[in-house]
Coordinates of C-alpha atoms in Angstrom, one line a residue:
Chain A
S1 CA 15.5 -6.6 76.9
A2 CA 13.0 -9.3 76.6
V3 CA 12.6 -12.6 78.5
I4 CA 10.8 -15.4 76.6
S5 CA 9.3 -18.4 78.3
Q6 CA 8.8 -21.3 75.9
K7 CA 7.2 -24.6 76.7
P8 CA 7.3 -27.5 76.6
S9 CA 11.1 -27.8 76.6
R10 CA 10.9 -31.2 75.0
D11 CA 8.3 -33.8 74.1
I12 CA 8.1 -37.2 72.5
C13 CA 5.0 -37.6 70.4
Q14 CA 3.3 -40.3 68.3
R15 CA 3.0 -39.8 64.6
G16 CA -0.3 -38.4 63.5
T17 CA -0.8 -36.4 66.7
S18 CA -0.3 -32.6 67.2
L19 CA 1.7 -30.6 69.6
T20 CA 1.2 -27.0 70.6
I21 CA 4.2 -24.9 71.7
Q22 CA 3.7 -21.7 73.7
C23 CA 5.8 -18.6 74.0
Q24 CA 5.2 -15.9 76.6
V25 CA 7.2 -12.7 76.4
D26 CA 7.6 -10.4 79.4
S27 CA 7.0 -7.3 77.3
Q28 CA 4.8 -6.3 74.4
V29 CA 6.3 -6.9 70.9
T30 CA 4.8 -6.4 67.5
M31 CA 6.3 -9.4 65.7
M32 CA 7.2 -12.8 67.0
F33 CA 9.1 -15.3 64.8
W34 CA 8.9 -19.1 64.8
Y35 CA 11.9 -21.1 63.7
R36 CA 12.7 -24.8 63.1
Q37 CA 16.1 -26.3 63.5
Q38 CA 16.4 -29.7 62.0
P39 CA 19.1 -32.0 63.4
G40 CA 22.6 -30.8 62.4
Q41 CA 21.2 -27.8 60.6
S42 CA 20.8 -24.1 61.1
L43 CA 17.6 -22.3 61.9
T44 CA 14.9 -21.8 59.3
L45 CA 12.1 -19.3 59.6
I46 CA 8.6 -20.9 59.6
A47 CA 6.5 -17.9 60.0
T48 CA 6.1 -14.4 61.4
A49 CA 3.3 -13.9 63.9
N50 CA 1.7 -10.5 64.0
Q51 CA -0.9 -9.6 66.5
G52 CA -4.3 -8.9 65.0
S53 CA -3.5 -10.5 61.6
E54 CA -2.8 -13.8 60.1
A55 CA 0.8 -15.1 60.3
T56 CA 3.0 -14.8 57.3
Y57 CA 4.5 -18.2 56.3
E58 CA 7.7 -18.8 54.5
S59 CA 8.0 -20.9 51.4
G60 CA 7.6 -24.5 52.2
F61 CA 5.5 -24.0 55.3
V62 CA 1.7 -23.9 55.3
I63 CA -0.9 -22.9 57.8
D64 CA -2.6 -26.3 57.9
K65 CA 0.6 -27.9 59.1
F66 CA 1.8 -25.1 61.4
P67 CA -1.1 -23.1 62.6
I68 CA -0.1 -20.1 64.7
S69 CA -2.1 -18.0 67.1
R70 CA -1.2 -14.5 68.3
P71 CA -4.0 -13.4 70.6
N72 CA -2.1 -10.5 72.2
L73 CA 1.2 -8.7 72.1
T74 CA 2.9 -11.0 74.6
F75 CA 1.9 -14.5 73.6
S76 CA 1.9 -16.8 70.7
T77 CA 1.5 -20.5 70.0
L78 CA 2.7 -22.7 67.2
T79 CA 1.1 -26.1 66.5
V80 CA 2.8 -28.9 64.7
S81 CA 0.0 -30.9 63.2
N82 CA -0.3 -34.5 62.0
M83 CA 3.3 -35.1 63.0
S84 CA 5.7 -37.4 61.2
P85 CA 9.2 -38.4 62.1
E86 CA 10.5 -35.7 59.7
D87 CA 9.0 -33.1 62.0
S88 CA 11.5 -34.0 64.7
S89 CA 13.4 -30.8 65.3
I90 CA 14.0 -28.0 67.7
Y91 CA 11.4 -25.3 67.5
L92 CA 12.2 -21.8 68.7
C93 CA 10.3 -18.6 69.1
S94 CA 12.1 -15.3 68.9
V95 CA 11.5 -11.6 69.2
N96 CA 13.5 -8.9 67.4
R97 CA 12.5 -5.3 67.5
G98 CA 14.6 -4.4 64.5
N99 CA 18.3 -3.3 64.8
T100 CA 18.2 -4.4 68.4
E101 CA 19.3 -7.6 70.1
A102 CA 17.3 -10.7 69.2
F103 CA 15.8 -12.8 72.0
F104 CA 15.0 -16.5 71.8
G105 CA 12.9 -18.9 73.8
Q106 CA 14.6 -21.9 75.3
G107 CA 13.5 -24.1 72.4
T108 CA 11.3 -27.1 72.2
R109 CA 13.0 -30.4 71.3
L110 CA 10.4 -32.5 69.5
T111 CA 10.9 -36.2 68.8
V112 CA 8.2 -37.9 66.7
V113 CA 8.1 -41.7 66.9
Chain B
K1 CA 25.2 -20.6 47.7
N2 CA 23.9 -19.7 51.1
E3 CA 23.3 -16.0 51.9
V4 CA 25.3 -16.4 55.1
E5 CA 28.5 -18.5 55.1
Q6 CA 30.4 -19.3 58.3
S7 CA 33.9 -20.8 58.7
P8 CA 35.1 -23.0 60.1
Q9 CA 32.2 -25.5 60.6
N10 CA 34.1 -27.2 63.4
L11 CA 36.8 -25.9 65.6
T12 CA 38.7 -27.6 68.4
A13 CA 41.0 -25.5 70.6
Q14 CA 43.1 -25.9 73.7
E15 CA 42.1 -23.8 76.8
G16 CA 43.7 -20.4 76.6
E17 CA 43.9 -20.2 72.8
F18 CA 42.7 -17.2 70.8
I19 CA 39.7 -18.2 68.6
T20 CA 38.3 -16.6 65.4
I21 CA 35.1 -17.5 63.7
N22 CA 34.3 -15.9 60.4
C23 CA 31.0 -14.9 58.7
S24 CA 30.5 -13.7 55.1
Y25 CA 27.2 -12.6 53.7
S26 CA 25.9 -11.8 50.2
V27 CA 22.8 -9.6 50.9
G28 CA 22.2 -6.1 52.1
I29 CA 21.7 -6.1 55.8
S30 CA 20.6 -3.7 58.5
A31 CA 22.5 -5.5 61.3
L32 CA 24.4 -8.7 62.0
H33 CA 24.0 -10.9 65.1
W34 CA 26.3 -13.3 66.7
L35 CA 24.5 -16.0 68.7
Q36 CA 25.5 -18.8 71.0
Q37 CA 23.7 -22.1 71.2
H38 CA 24.3 -24.6 73.9
P39 CA 23.6 -28.4 73.6
G40 CA 20.1 -28.0 75.2
G41 CA 19.1 -25.9 72.2
G42 CA 18.6 -22.5 73.9
I43 CA 20.1 -19.5 72.0
V44 CA 21.7 -16.5 73.6
S45 CA 22.5 -13.3 71.8
L46 CA 26.1 -12.2 72.1
F47 CA 26.3 -9.2 69.8
M48 CA 24.3 -7.1 67.4
L49 CA 26.4 -5.1 65.1
S50 CA 25.8 -2.6 62.3
S51 CA 29.3 -1.2 62.1
G52 CA 32.7 -1.3 63.7
K53 CA 33.6 -3.4 66.7
K54 CA 32.0 -4.4 70.0
K55 CA 33.6 -6.0 73.0
H56 CA 32.1 -7.9 75.9
G57 CA 34.4 -9.6 78.4
R58 CA 36.6 -12.0 76.4
L59 CA 34.4 -11.7 73.3
I60 CA 35.1 -9.3 70.5
A61 CA 33.0 -8.9 67.3
T62 CA 33.9 -6.9 64.2
I63 CA 32.1 -6.1 61.0
N64 CA 33.2 -4.7 57.7
I65 CA 30.2 -3.6 55.8
Q66 CA 32.0 -2.9 52.6
E67 CA 33.5 -6.4 52.5
K68 CA 30.3 -8.0 53.9
H69 CA 32.3 -9.8 56.5
S70 CA 32.2 -10.2 60.3
S71 CA 34.4 -12.0 62.8
L72 CA 33.9 -13.2 66.3
H73 CA 37.0 -13.5 68.5
I74 CA 37.3 -15.3 71.8
T75 CA 40.4 -14.5 73.9
A76 CA 41.8 -16.8 76.5
S77 CA 39.3 -19.5 75.6
H78 CA 37.8 -21.8 78.2
P79 CA 36.0 -25.1 78.1
R80 CA 32.8 -23.4 79.1
D81 CA 33.0 -21.5 75.8
S82 CA 32.2 -24.8 74.0
A83 CA 29.0 -24.3 72.1
V84 CA 27.7 -23.6 68.6
Y85 CA 28.2 -20.0 67.4
I86 CA 25.8 -18.8 64.9
C87 CA 26.0 -15.7 62.6
A88 CA 22.7 -14.2 61.5
V89 CA 22.0 -11.3 59.3
E90 CA 19.0 -9.0 59.7
T91 CA 17.2 -7.9 56.6
S92 CA 13.9 -6.4 55.8
G93 CA 11.1 -6.7 58.4
S94 CA 13.6 -7.7 61.1
R95 CA 13.9 -11.1 59.6
L96 CA 17.0 -13.1 60.5
T97 CA 18.9 -15.4 58.1
F98 CA 21.2 -17.8 59.8
G99 CA 24.6 -19.3 59.0
E100 CA 25.2 -23.0 59.5
G101 CA 26.9 -22.4 62.8
T102 CA 30.4 -23.2 64.1
Q103 CA 30.8 -26.0 66.6
L104 CA 33.5 -24.9 69.0
T105 CA 35.1 -27.4 71.4
V106 CA 37.6 -26.1 73.9
N107 CA 39.6 -28.8 75.6
P108 CA 41.1 -28.3 79.1

């Protein structure tokens, strides 16, 4: 199993600012996933964070907007840069070792005003 | 068409009722996950299936690989079961693709 501590749990931010979300896993994992869940919608993969290499971004998401760090096998950060109200969402990190149970952080509920 | 389709989108039940949520998918998968999301946003894994059937307490999950279909059943439903239930399929590279979710409300 894996326990993921994600913070902050929620934040209200001014447009134009940036917010960094942290996820700490209690065991080493190769891949960590960052998801966005816009209001009333399902989860969408932003990027896959691999330790020791650049994150792999999905179509529609770019590194300048969502820079990711993965300094070691238990920690990752996602930054939401130059925020606008359209970035208001729940952001979640997840680990999934492949054909095993998926584990999620508690989520960060972001509101941009 | 979404790769993962869930039905129904919304479901209201009375306490004690038997509940079924369905999930159909159109891609090749290595596994299927059923997840539960509470209003705060946190997500909990209920099941991971690659074949057959699994049971945990009042929850049962089945999958038919040939028909690309899975169901989540809740027996003797309770108000604390009220949540969003999400079906997600695992494809290459351990990536998950999610259904839209089913909002379940169980009334006392």
